[in-house]
Phi, psi and omega in degrees: 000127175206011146252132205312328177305309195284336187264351166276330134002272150318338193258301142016287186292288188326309182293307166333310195290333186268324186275343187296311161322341167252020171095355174275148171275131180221162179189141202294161169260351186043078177033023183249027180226164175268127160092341194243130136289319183214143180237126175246160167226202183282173206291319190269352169102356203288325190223136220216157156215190198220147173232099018114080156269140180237116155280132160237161163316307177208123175232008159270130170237119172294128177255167151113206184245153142060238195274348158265024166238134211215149208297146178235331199144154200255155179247120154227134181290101178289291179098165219251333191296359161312278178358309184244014169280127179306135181284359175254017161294089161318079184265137190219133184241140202264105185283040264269074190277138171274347193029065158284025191012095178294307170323346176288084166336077199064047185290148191252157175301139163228049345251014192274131197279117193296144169252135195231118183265128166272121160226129197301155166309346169279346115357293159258014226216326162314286175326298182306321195269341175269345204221004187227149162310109185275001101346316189240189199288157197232111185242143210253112183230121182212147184280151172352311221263312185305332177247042177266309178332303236242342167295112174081014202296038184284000159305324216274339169305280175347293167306289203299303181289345179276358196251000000 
């Protein structure tokens, strides 16, 4: 896989496949809402929140030398539309590393499971206004212990449509 669109893509349908498995109703915008990927709502429909999936391909990045390199941190590519969604929007972003290797020469699927971060927009919305230029390219880069909370964290989806 190495175009962005079809790895944005996968990530999407994969979070989709995952709220379905947990009782949400969900339903892609196929890019036609600004800022929103998926709108999910409660089981009677009554209360909705949206959520804003970042795929990356690999998104651990490893430090060190031979048998002593070990994860330092994941990289995703944000794109600047954080900036203008509105707080009062229930919004949530969904993080998607697939852990594809590039280096793998004629990779084949393998058993290792894509990995998904729930993070509320106030969050990443900290994260952005502290740390990125809005000019230059803005990539969400965080160490292991800051998104361990936040893995597979499809309560706080729960928590948004229930308040």
């Amino acid at each position: 896989m190495s175009n962005s669109a079809l790895i944005g893509t996968a990530g999407t349908y994969f979070v989709m496949a995952q709220l379905a498995a947990r009782d949400f109703h969900a339903s892609c915008t196929f890019g036609n809402a600004p800022y929103i990927d998926i709108l999910v709502s409660s089981y009677d429909g009554r209360h909705t929140a949206a959520v804003q999936v970042k795929t990356a391909r690999f998104a651990q990045r490893r430090r060190g030398r031979g048998s002593s390199k070990k994860l330092d941190h994941y990289e995703w590519y944000l794109g600047h539309s954080i900036a203008s969604v509105p707080k009062t929007v229930r919004l949530l972003y969904a993080i998607v590393d697939l852990r594809l290797p590039y280096w793998e020469a004629n990779y084949q699927p393998h058993d290792v499971a894509p990995e998904v971060f729930i993070l509320p927009l106030s969050s990443v919305a900290r994260w952005y206004h502290n740390y990125v230029n809005p000019k230059g390219m803005s990539r969400l880069w965080a160490r292991p212990r800051f998104l361990k909370p936040f893995k597979d964290a499809y309560h706080l989806l729960r928590h948004a449509i229930q308040a």
